[in-house]
Amino acid sequence: MAQVSMTVNGKSVSGDVEGRTLLSSFLRDHLSLTGTHVGCDTGQCGACVVHVNGESVKSCNMLAVEADGAEVGTIEGQANPDGSLNVIQQAFQEHHGLQCGFCTPGMVMSAAALLKENPKPTEAEIREYLEGNICRCTGYHNIVKAIMAASGQDVGAIAAE
Amino acid sequence: MYSFEFEKPSTIAEAVAALGAEEAQALGGGQTLIPTLKQRLAAPAKLVSLSGIAELKGVCVEDDGALAIGGGTTHATVAREAADKYPALADLASHIGDPAVRNRGTIGGSLANNDPSACYPAAVLASGATIRTNSRDIAADDFFQGMFTTALADGEIITSVRFPVPQAANYQKFLQPASRFALVGVFVARFADGVRVAVTGASEDGVFRWTEAEQALSADFRPDAVKDLKVDPSGMIGDLHGSKEYRAHLVGVMTRRAVAAAG
């Protein structure tokens, strides 16, 4: 066992983990932050995307010990300080960017990483950035619309497919 | 995943010492190794993380203009920091996997793994790059030794990769629609003394140089120069995503596209 300490959503946390404990398990099972979802558990679906030192990573594909000392951001830290939905979450709601909601935490975290890097992405850039986030309900269209809206751009420009 | 001991050294020397242990395995970004461990396809007694070694990270230009990339440099960093110096390489790095994978996966990890469908081996072989390890320099032509096999000895670490920068280059990848790995990927690099063409995804022996195309393109760097060349389908990978003949055909198509795009 090893002790790990990190900052998660601005709070200092620590815990004893095995070398093989995944970051996703540490967040969900040790910290009870179950908003981070584990879908495929193979690094493909993106439901487990969190931010580590400001960059999106698949938390099921990273050991918890590798995040020792890191700043970690999860979906639980995305809402505004008063508890209201942030601009991306609000846009997902308004544009029906989710149906079952399982992929949504990863989608929102990826969208946040994209908008930090590229505040006004084109539709093509959004679709390419979401390559590692799989959604089986929406057909992606409303997710793309939501991210366009969250970036302050006109969603009317996106033609229905 | 089976249990293992975990160690995170902060220097190359410490990492080499840690890897001297029985059944020790280096961990780069873990984007292939962790899924492999989960499937219990590998069971190291000790995992030695290379992510805490600052001297393995970064992109810099050497005195002779070659680009040196630390073995622990992520794909995202290469995409960003090599964009001005070697645009074709940066473009390749910017299309590996997906953004979250690119934030963790490293060039050294990709090369040491030598997946037959990985992108980086094509760039390294076509550029005539040199793989530098903790103990020696290995020419790209000697490094890749077949699917998932390299010249690396047990416990040897890729410290950096030195890329001569070509006059013109381009990488074209035909995506396998499910995995998004290269079904066939071709990297074409034109240097003052000739053209090199490396193909990934296609062969059962992993990345290879298409020497007939190199000769034709060295004489005449236009897509038409290779239009009549045929690749022998025997030895190509054949699976449900594409037959041997289909991959052999794609090698020609991707080569022509890469030459056209390289200009």
Tab-separated table of C-alpha atoms in Angstrom:
chain	number	residue	atom	x	y	z
A	1	MET	CA	0.000	0.000	0.000
A	2	ALA	CA	1.093	3.546	-0.654
A	3	GLN	CA	-0.267	6.810	0.607
A	4	VAL	CA	-1.396	9.257	-2.052
A	5	SER	CA	-2.299	12.875	-1.560
A	6	MET	CA	-3.848	15.123	-4.150
A	7	THR	CA	-6.155	18.062	-4.539
A	8	VAL	CA	-9.564	17.077	-5.847
A	9	ASN	CA	-11.918	19.892	-6.825
A	10	GLY	CA	-9.891	22.249	-4.675
A	11	LYS	CA	-9.855	20.071	-1.537
A	12	SER	CA	-6.821	18.236	-0.215
A	13	VAL	CA	-7.440	14.514	0.037
A	14	SER	CA	-5.307	11.504	0.799
A	15	GLY	CA	-5.735	7.768	1.061
A	16	ASP	CA	-3.957	4.433	1.139
A	17	VAL	CA	-4.018	2.651	-2.199
A	18	GLU	CA	-2.432	-0.340	-3.857
A	19	GLY	CA	-0.107	0.238	-6.785
A	20	ARG	CA	-2.766	-1.165	-9.086
A	21	THR	CA	-5.590	1.104	-7.847
A	22	LEU	CA	-6.876	3.159	-10.758
A	23	LEU	CA	-7.530	6.871	-10.393
A	24	SER	CA	-11.170	6.157	-11.296
A	25	SER	CA	-11.403	3.666	-8.399
A	26	PHE	CA	-9.763	6.085	-6.001
A	27	LEU	CA	-12.262	8.804	-6.916
A	28	ARG	CA	-15.303	6.548	-6.824
A	29	ASP	CA	-14.543	4.035	-4.081
A	30	HIS	CA	-12.262	5.947	-1.732
A	31	LEU	CA	-13.663	9.459	-2.112
A	32	SER	CA	-17.244	8.465	-3.063
A	33	LEU	CA	-17.111	10.839	-6.023
A	34	THR	CA	-19.257	8.590	-8.196
A	35	GLY	CA	-19.947	11.235	-10.829
A	36	THR	CA	-16.920	9.941	-12.690
A	37	HIS	CA	-18.319	6.961	-14.558
A	38	VAL	CA	-16.529	3.815	-15.670
A	39	GLY	CA	-18.044	2.657	-18.931
A	40	CYS	CA	-15.775	0.409	-20.936
A	41	ASP	CA	-12.872	0.212	-18.464
A	42	THR	CA	-10.521	-0.082	-21.459
A	43	GLY	CA	-9.706	3.572	-22.120
A	44	GLN	CA	-11.966	3.928	-25.121
A	45	CYS	CA	-15.350	5.330	-24.074
A	46	GLY	CA	-14.304	8.467	-22.183
A	47	ALA	CA	-17.024	8.318	-19.503
A	48	CYS	CA	-14.232	8.489	-16.894
A	49	VAL	CA	-12.539	11.658	-18.219
A	50	VAL	CA	-11.290	13.957	-15.452
A	51	HIS	CA	-8.740	16.765	-15.428
A	52	VAL	CA	-5.266	16.142	-14.024
A	53	ASN	CA	-3.228	19.324	-13.697
A	54	GLY	CA	-5.658	20.962	-16.088
A	55	GLU	CA	-5.477	18.311	-18.834
A	56	SER	CA	-8.158	15.797	-19.715
A	57	VAL	CA	-7.210	12.187	-18.964
A	58	LYS	CA	-9.052	8.893	-18.817
A	59	SER	CA	-9.074	8.103	-15.114
A	60	CYS	CA	-9.599	4.374	-15.729
A	61	ASN	CA	-6.312	4.421	-17.626
A	62	MET	CA	-4.166	6.075	-14.980
A	63	LEU	CA	-2.956	4.722	-11.675
A	64	ALA	CA	-3.970	6.639	-8.559
A	65	VAL	CA	-0.315	6.680	-7.472
A	66	GLU	CA	0.521	8.530	-10.696
A	67	ALA	CA	-1.795	11.351	-9.599
A	68	ASP	CA	0.027	11.796	-6.295
A	69	GLY	CA	0.508	15.530	-5.750
A	70	ALA	CA	-1.701	16.461	-8.716
A	71	GLU	CA	-4.622	18.845	-9.024
A	72	VAL	CA	-7.592	16.737	-10.069
A	73	GLY	CA	-10.899	18.076	-11.321
A	74	THR	CA	-14.041	15.940	-11.603
A	75	ILE	CA	-17.629	16.553	-12.652
A	76	GLU	CA	-18.515	17.238	-8.999
A	77	GLY	CA	-16.357	20.358	-9.169
A	78	GLN	CA	-17.921	21.754	-12.333
A	79	ALA	CA	-20.996	23.510	-10.946
A	80	ASN	CA	-20.807	27.188	-10.031
A	81	PRO	CA	-19.942	27.999	-6.390
A	82	ASP	CA	-23.631	28.619	-5.619
A	83	GLY	CA	-24.486	25.126	-6.832
A	84	SER	CA	-26.090	26.193	-10.103
A	85	LEU	CA	-25.055	24.461	-13.304
A	86	ASN	CA	-22.051	25.954	-15.075
A	87	VAL	CA	-22.345	27.239	-18.602
A	88	ILE	CA	-21.450	23.891	-20.212
A	89	GLN	CA	-23.796	21.873	-18.007
A	90	GLN	CA	-26.572	24.396	-18.590
A	91	ALA	CA	-26.040	24.188	-22.331
A	92	PHE	CA	-26.216	20.369	-22.225
A	93	GLN	CA	-29.585	20.706	-20.473
A	94	GLU	CA	-30.932	23.357	-22.825
A	95	HIS	CA	-29.855	21.611	-26.003
A	96	HIS	CA	-30.767	18.086	-24.886
A	97	GLY	CA	-27.135	17.003	-24.985
A	98	LEU	CA	-27.929	13.908	-22.976
A	99	GLN	CA	-30.470	11.143	-22.830
A	100	CYS	CA	-29.428	8.364	-20.438
A	101	GLY	CA	-26.689	10.576	-19.034
A	102	PHE	CA	-24.058	7.890	-18.545
A	103	CYS	CA	-21.459	9.476	-20.843
A	104	THR	CA	-22.309	13.024	-19.733
A	105	PRO	CA	-19.685	13.501	-16.993
A	106	GLY	CA	-16.946	12.609	-19.466
A	107	MET	CA	-18.528	14.724	-22.194
A	108	VAL	CA	-18.717	17.763	-19.927
A	109	MET	CA	-15.125	17.312	-18.728
A	110	SER	CA	-13.860	16.934	-22.302
A	111	ALA	CA	-15.890	19.932	-23.408
A	112	ALA	CA	-14.393	22.008	-20.580
A	113	ALA	CA	-10.880	20.975	-21.614
A	114	LEU	CA	-11.634	21.830	-25.251
A	115	LEU	CA	-13.039	25.273	-24.477
A	116	LYS	CA	-10.077	26.096	-22.265
A	117	GLU	CA	-7.715	25.287	-25.143
A	118	ASN	CA	-9.925	26.602	-27.929
A	119	PRO	CA	-12.656	29.015	-26.725
A	120	LYS	CA	-14.454	29.233	-30.088
A	121	PRO	CA	-14.156	25.822	-31.713
A	122	THR	CA	-15.761	25.029	-35.046
A	123	GLU	CA	-18.259	22.216	-35.335
A	124	ALA	CA	-15.572	20.026	-36.936
A	125	GLU	CA	-13.127	20.781	-34.127
A	126	ILE	CA	-15.723	19.828	-31.519
A	127	ARG	CA	-16.501	16.557	-33.269
A	128	GLU	CA	-12.824	15.712	-33.574
A	129	TYR	CA	-12.126	16.577	-29.942
A	130	LEU	CA	-14.896	14.242	-28.811
A	131	GLU	CA	-13.390	11.299	-30.667
A	132	GLY	CA	-12.571	9.598	-27.358
A	133	ASN	CA	-15.992	10.143	-25.802
A	134	ILE	CA	-18.602	7.652	-26.862
A	135	CYS	CA	-22.344	8.297	-26.547
A	136	ARG	CA	-24.842	5.609	-27.530
A	137	CYS	CA	-28.005	7.726	-27.185
A	138	THR	CA	-27.774	11.135	-28.741
A	139	GLY	CA	-26.009	10.634	-32.040
A	140	TYR	CA	-23.698	13.420	-30.779
A	141	HIS	CA	-25.581	16.156	-32.591
A	142	ASN	CA	-27.082	17.809	-29.528
A	143	ILE	CA	-23.827	17.425	-27.625
A	144	VAL	CA	-22.053	19.363	-30.376
A	145	LYS	CA	-24.821	21.979	-30.297
A	146	ALA	CA	-24.503	22.286	-26.520
A	147	ILE	CA	-20.761	22.877	-26.740
A	148	MET	CA	-21.226	25.428	-29.524
A	149	ALA	CA	-23.773	27.217	-27.343
A	150	ALA	CA	-21.540	27.040	-24.272
A	151	SER	CA	-18.806	28.743	-26.289
A	152	GLY	CA	-21.200	31.586	-27.047
A	153	GLN	CA	-21.628	30.670	-30.713
A	154	ASP	CA	-24.761	30.404	-32.790
A	155	VAL	CA	-26.052	26.833	-32.867
A	156	GLY	CA	-28.414	27.564	-35.718
A	157	ALA	CA	-25.443	27.244	-38.043
A	158	ILE	CA	-25.240	23.505	-37.373
A	159	ALA	CA	-27.329	21.779	-39.989
A	160	ALA	CA	-29.445	18.845	-38.863
A	161	GLU	CA	-27.941	15.583	-40.019
B	1	MET	CA	-5.056	-6.439	-12.834
B	2	TYR	CA	-2.631	-8.515	-10.773
B	3	SER	CA	-0.897	-6.813	-7.902
B	4	PHE	CA	2.548	-5.273	-8.415
B	5	GLU	CA	5.055	-3.192	-6.578
B	6	PHE	CA	5.184	0.444	-7.768
B	7	GLU	CA	8.198	2.689	-7.953
B	8	LYS	CA	8.503	6.225	-9.300
B	9	PRO	CA	12.147	7.306	-9.663
B	10	SER	CA	13.111	10.872	-10.497
B	11	THR	CA	16.266	10.222	-12.557
B	12	ILE	CA	17.165	7.931	-15.461
B	13	ALA	CA	19.887	6.287	-13.366
B	14	GLU	CA	17.408	5.415	-10.617
B	15	ALA	CA	14.944	4.087	-13.170
B	16	VAL	CA	17.600	1.859	-14.759
B	17	ALA	CA	18.496	0.518	-11.312
B	18	ALA	CA	14.826	-0.133	-10.472
B	19	LEU	CA	14.309	-1.924	-13.790
B	20	GLY	CA	17.147	-4.271	-12.900
B	21	ALA	CA	14.770	-6.105	-10.557
B	22	GLU	CA	13.278	-9.449	-11.573
B	23	GLU	CA	10.098	-9.060	-13.709
B	24	ALA	CA	10.234	-5.267	-13.631
B	25	GLN	CA	8.457	-3.284	-16.359
B	26	ALA	CA	8.716	0.380	-17.317
B	27	LEU	CA	5.487	2.421	-17.363
B	28	GLY	CA	5.325	5.357	-19.773
B	29	GLY	CA	1.933	7.032	-20.116
B	30	GLY	CA	0.199	3.699	-19.623
B	31	GLN	CA	-2.280	4.120	-22.475
B	32	THR	CA	-1.471	0.647	-23.786
B	33	LEU	CA	0.154	-0.949	-20.760
B	34	ILE	CA	-2.658	-0.306	-18.269
B	35	PRO	CA	-5.356	-1.883	-20.485
B	36	THR	CA	-2.917	-4.770	-21.061
B	37	LEU	CA	-2.467	-5.228	-17.301
B	38	LYS	CA	-6.241	-5.101	-16.795
B	39	GLN	CA	-6.637	-7.957	-19.227
B	40	ARG	CA	-3.917	-9.839	-17.343
B	41	LEU	CA	-1.917	-10.140	-20.546
B	42	ALA	CA	1.097	-8.920	-18.575
B	43	ALA	CA	1.913	-9.466	-14.922
B	44	PRO	CA	5.039	-7.570	-13.901
B	45	ALA	CA	6.225	-7.921	-10.322
B	46	LYS	CA	7.261	-4.301	-10.335
B	47	LEU	CA	6.119	-1.297	-12.349
B	48	VAL	CA	8.632	1.524	-12.713
B	49	SER	CA	6.935	4.780	-13.658
B	50	LEU	CA	8.977	7.060	-15.914
B	51	SER	CA	6.567	9.970	-15.493
B	52	GLY	CA	8.518	11.616	-12.685
B	53	ILE	CA	11.757	11.958	-14.662
B	54	ALA	CA	12.098	15.551	-15.859
B	55	GLU	CA	15.115	14.809	-18.085
B	56	LEU	CA	12.941	12.522	-20.263
B	57	LYS	CA	10.580	15.320	-21.223
B	58	GLY	CA	10.686	18.063	-23.797
B	59	VAL	CA	11.284	18.999	-27.428
B	60	CYS	CA	14.432	20.813	-28.538
B	61	VAL	CA	16.393	21.635	-31.682
B	62	GLU	CA	19.969	20.361	-31.781
B	63	ASP	CA	22.950	22.253	-33.249
B	64	ASP	CA	22.622	20.574	-36.646
B	65	GLY	CA	18.885	21.354	-36.869
B	66	ALA	CA	17.651	17.895	-35.888
B	67	LEU	CA	14.710	17.702	-33.507
B	68	ALA	CA	15.263	15.833	-30.246
B	69	ILE	CA	12.202	14.654	-28.336
B	70	GLY	CA	12.487	13.226	-24.833
B	71	GLY	CA	11.175	9.672	-24.489
B	72	GLY	CA	8.678	10.741	-21.834
B	73	THR	CA	7.186	13.545	-23.923
B	74	THR	CA	3.441	13.219	-24.461
B	75	HIS	CA	1.812	13.205	-27.884
B	76	ALA	CA	0.005	16.445	-26.957
B	77	THR	CA	3.313	18.150	-26.197
B	78	VAL	CA	4.857	16.970	-29.481
B	79	ALA	CA	1.768	18.189	-31.349
B	80	ARG	CA	2.196	21.618	-29.775
B	81	GLU	CA	5.941	22.059	-29.581
B	82	ALA	CA	7.068	20.416	-32.827
B	83	ALA	CA	4.500	22.252	-34.946
B	84	ASP	CA	6.936	24.888	-36.232
B	85	LYS	CA	9.988	22.664	-36.512
B	86	TYR	CA	8.598	19.465	-38.011
B	87	PRO	CA	4.949	20.051	-38.962
B	88	ALA	CA	4.328	16.561	-40.405
B	89	LEU	CA	5.496	14.957	-37.163
B	90	ALA	CA	3.402	17.327	-35.043
B	91	ASP	CA	0.404	16.606	-37.245
B	92	LEU	CA	0.892	12.861	-36.787
B	93	ALA	CA	1.132	13.311	-33.004
B	94	SER	CA	-2.024	15.426	-32.984
B	95	HIS	CA	-4.051	12.554	-34.470
B	96	ILE	CA	-2.942	9.666	-32.257
B	97	GLY	CA	-5.830	8.238	-30.235
B	98	ASP	CA	-7.915	11.035	-28.752
B	99	PRO	CA	-7.123	14.172	-26.694
B	100	ALA	CA	-7.159	12.397	-23.317
B	101	VAL	CA	-4.888	9.638	-24.627
B	102	ARG	CA	-2.522	12.235	-26.124
B	103	ASN	CA	-2.240	13.944	-22.738
B	104	ARG	CA	-0.785	10.758	-21.197
B	105	GLY	CA	0.726	8.623	-23.964
B	106	THR	CA	4.432	9.144	-24.698
B	107	ILE	CA	6.644	8.765	-27.750
B	108	GLY	CA	9.024	6.468	-25.889
B	109	GLY	CA	6.185	4.254	-24.728
B	110	SER	CA	4.756	4.002	-28.235
B	111	LEU	CA	8.111	3.101	-29.774
B	112	ALA	CA	9.050	0.587	-27.086
B	113	ASN	CA	5.695	-1.118	-27.565
B	114	ASN	CA	5.985	-1.107	-31.384
B	115	ASP	CA	2.345	-1.857	-32.033
B	116	PRO	CA	2.076	-2.849	-35.724
B	117	SER	CA	-0.629	-0.202	-36.193
B	118	ALA	CA	0.927	2.630	-34.206
B	119	CYS	CA	1.682	5.937	-35.942
B	120	TYR	CA	5.033	6.949	-34.444
B	121	PRO	CA	7.056	4.024	-35.838
B	122	ALA	CA	6.237	5.238	-39.373
B	123	ALA	CA	7.569	8.739	-38.611
B	124	VAL	CA	10.701	7.414	-36.935
B	125	LEU	CA	11.525	4.991	-39.739
B	126	ALA	CA	10.727	7.429	-42.572
B	127	SER	CA	12.758	10.185	-40.924
B	128	GLY	CA	15.743	7.921	-40.397
B	129	ALA	CA	15.595	8.921	-36.742
B	130	THR	CA	17.905	7.698	-34.012
B	131	ILE	CA	16.546	6.156	-30.825
B	132	ARG	CA	18.723	7.083	-27.882
B	133	THR	CA	18.595	4.920	-24.802
B	134	ASN	CA	20.297	5.015	-21.433
B	135	SER	CA	23.143	2.972	-22.912
B	136	ARG	CA	23.407	3.540	-26.705
B	137	ASP	CA	22.069	5.044	-29.934
B	138	ILE	CA	19.991	2.793	-32.201
B	139	ALA	CA	19.244	3.672	-35.844
B	140	ALA	CA	15.562	3.414	-36.755
B	141	ASP	CA	16.466	0.831	-39.426
B	142	ASP	CA	17.801	-1.446	-36.673
B	143	PHE	CA	15.255	-0.645	-33.979
B	144	PHE	CA	12.007	-2.155	-35.277
B	145	GLN	CA	12.251	-5.938	-35.358
B	146	GLY	CA	8.704	-7.096	-36.020
B	147	MET	CA	5.329	-6.853	-34.334
B	148	PHE	CA	5.744	-5.689	-30.696
B	149	THR	CA	9.478	-6.423	-30.968
B	150	THR	CA	12.346	-3.923	-30.837
B	151	ALA	CA	16.099	-3.851	-30.364
B	152	LEU	CA	15.645	-2.718	-26.751
B	153	ALA	CA	17.196	-4.984	-24.134
B	154	ASP	CA	15.402	-5.753	-20.866
B	155	GLY	CA	15.363	-2.685	-18.686
B	156	GLU	CA	16.668	-0.373	-21.425
B	157	ILE	CA	14.912	3.009	-21.519
B	158	ILE	CA	14.337	5.269	-24.542
B	159	THR	CA	15.690	8.586	-23.329
B	160	SER	CA	15.127	10.570	-26.518
B	161	VAL	CA	14.473	10.309	-30.229
B	162	ARG	CA	16.492	12.377	-32.682
B	163	PHE	CA	14.665	13.283	-35.905
B	164	PRO	CA	16.527	14.743	-38.887
B	165	VAL	CA	14.023	17.235	-40.310
B	166	PRO	CA	13.169	16.539	-43.966
B	167	GLN	CA	12.659	19.176	-46.667
B	168	ALA	CA	9.094	17.966	-47.106
B	169	ALA	CA	7.053	15.292	-45.378
B	170	ASN	CA	3.533	14.074	-44.805
B	171	TYR	CA	1.696	11.280	-42.993
B	172	GLN	CA	-1.537	9.813	-44.263
B	173	LYS	CA	-3.546	7.488	-42.063
B	174	PHE	CA	-6.495	5.391	-43.144
B	175	LEU	CA	-8.403	4.836	-39.927
B	176	GLN	CA	-9.562	1.454	-38.778
B	177	PRO	CA	-13.138	2.510	-38.102
B	178	ALA	CA	-13.500	0.932	-34.655
B	179	SER	CA	-10.130	1.342	-32.965
B	180	ARG	CA	-9.106	4.482	-34.873
B	181	PHE	CA	-5.606	3.023	-35.156
B	182	ALA	CA	-4.043	3.063	-38.614
B	183	LEU	CA	-5.511	0.389	-40.861
B	184	VAL	CA	-2.700	1.603	-43.091
B	185	GLY	CA	-0.552	4.662	-42.454
B	186	VAL	CA	2.208	5.959	-44.733
B	187	PHE	CA	4.852	8.520	-43.809
B	188	VAL	CA	6.775	10.039	-46.710
B	189	ALA	CA	9.887	12.155	-46.046
B	190	ARG	CA	11.954	13.883	-48.727
B	191	PHE	CA	15.557	14.681	-47.840
B	192	ALA	CA	18.268	16.260	-49.992
B	193	ASP	CA	19.766	12.801	-50.578
B	194	GLY	CA	16.552	10.900	-51.281
B	195	VAL	CA	13.059	9.970	-50.197
B	196	ARG	CA	12.104	7.556	-47.418
B	197	VAL	CA	8.686	5.889	-47.210
B	198	ALA	CA	7.570	3.980	-44.114
B	199	VAL	CA	4.345	2.017	-43.785
B	200	THR	CA	2.511	1.113	-40.566
B	201	GLY	CA	-0.631	-0.920	-39.957
B	202	ALA	CA	-0.215	-3.075	-43.033
B	203	SER	CA	2.416	-5.727	-42.479
B	204	GLU	CA	2.521	-8.772	-40.221
B	205	ASP	CA	6.129	-7.765	-39.538
B	206	GLY	CA	5.160	-4.302	-38.274
B	207	VAL	CA	6.424	-1.037	-39.727
B	208	PHE	CA	8.495	-1.343	-42.918
B	209	ARG	CA	10.146	0.752	-45.619
B	210	TRP	CA	8.667	0.559	-49.092
B	211	THR	CA	11.945	0.663	-50.968
B	212	GLU	CA	10.517	0.510	-54.514
B	213	ALA	CA	8.495	3.631	-53.802
B	214	GLU	CA	11.530	5.315	-52.257
B	215	GLN	CA	13.541	4.759	-55.447
B	216	ALA	CA	10.747	5.973	-57.692
B	217	LEU	CA	10.065	9.057	-55.560
B	218	SER	CA	13.737	9.900	-55.197
B	219	ALA	CA	13.856	10.163	-58.984
B	220	ASP	CA	10.512	11.921	-59.356
B	221	PHE	CA	8.644	13.250	-56.321
B	222	ARG	CA	5.123	13.145	-57.712
B	223	PRO	CA	2.175	10.841	-56.901
B	224	ASP	CA	2.255	9.507	-60.465
B	225	ALA	CA	5.767	8.189	-59.928
B	226	VAL	CA	4.375	5.361	-57.778
B	227	LYS	CA	1.053	4.764	-59.511
B	228	ASP	CA	2.173	1.596	-61.272
B	229	LEU	CA	3.974	0.092	-58.269
B	230	LYS	CA	2.299	-2.868	-56.594
B	231	VAL	CA	2.750	-4.092	-53.033
B	232	ASP	CA	2.831	-7.872	-52.573
B	233	PRO	CA	-0.223	-8.819	-50.446
B	234	SER	CA	1.512	-11.850	-48.927
B	235	GLY	CA	2.818	-10.800	-45.538
B	236	MET	CA	0.166	-8.116	-45.173
B	237	ILE	CA	-2.264	-8.271	-42.239
B	238	GLY	CA	-5.632	-9.716	-43.232
B	239	ASP	CA	-8.537	-9.476	-40.787
B	240	LEU	CA	-12.220	-8.572	-40.634
B	241	HIS	CA	-11.353	-4.892	-41.109
B	242	GLY	CA	-9.503	-5.442	-44.365
B	243	SER	CA	-8.016	-8.272	-46.410
B	244	LYS	CA	-4.326	-8.559	-47.281
B	245	GLU	CA	-5.108	-7.367	-50.811
B	246	TYR	CA	-7.063	-4.381	-49.486
B	247	ARG	CA	-4.195	-3.299	-47.235
B	248	ALA	CA	-1.661	-3.770	-50.053
B	249	HIS	CA	-3.839	-1.549	-52.257
B	250	LEU	CA	-4.145	1.072	-49.502
B	251	VAL	CA	-0.360	1.303	-49.163
B	252	GLY	CA	-0.225	2.671	-52.720
B	253	VAL	CA	-3.187	4.986	-52.223
B	254	MET	CA	-1.882	6.436	-48.946
B	255	THR	CA	1.599	6.881	-50.405
B	256	ARG	CA	0.238	8.876	-53.334
B	257	ARG	CA	-1.881	11.011	-50.993
B	258	ALA	CA	1.118	11.663	-48.749
B	259	VAL	CA	3.295	12.699	-51.702
B	260	ALA	CA	0.552	14.986	-53.013
B	261	ALA	CA	0.094	16.577	-49.581
B	262	ALA	CA	3.843	16.938	-48.973
B	263	GLY	CA	4.113	18.860	-52.224
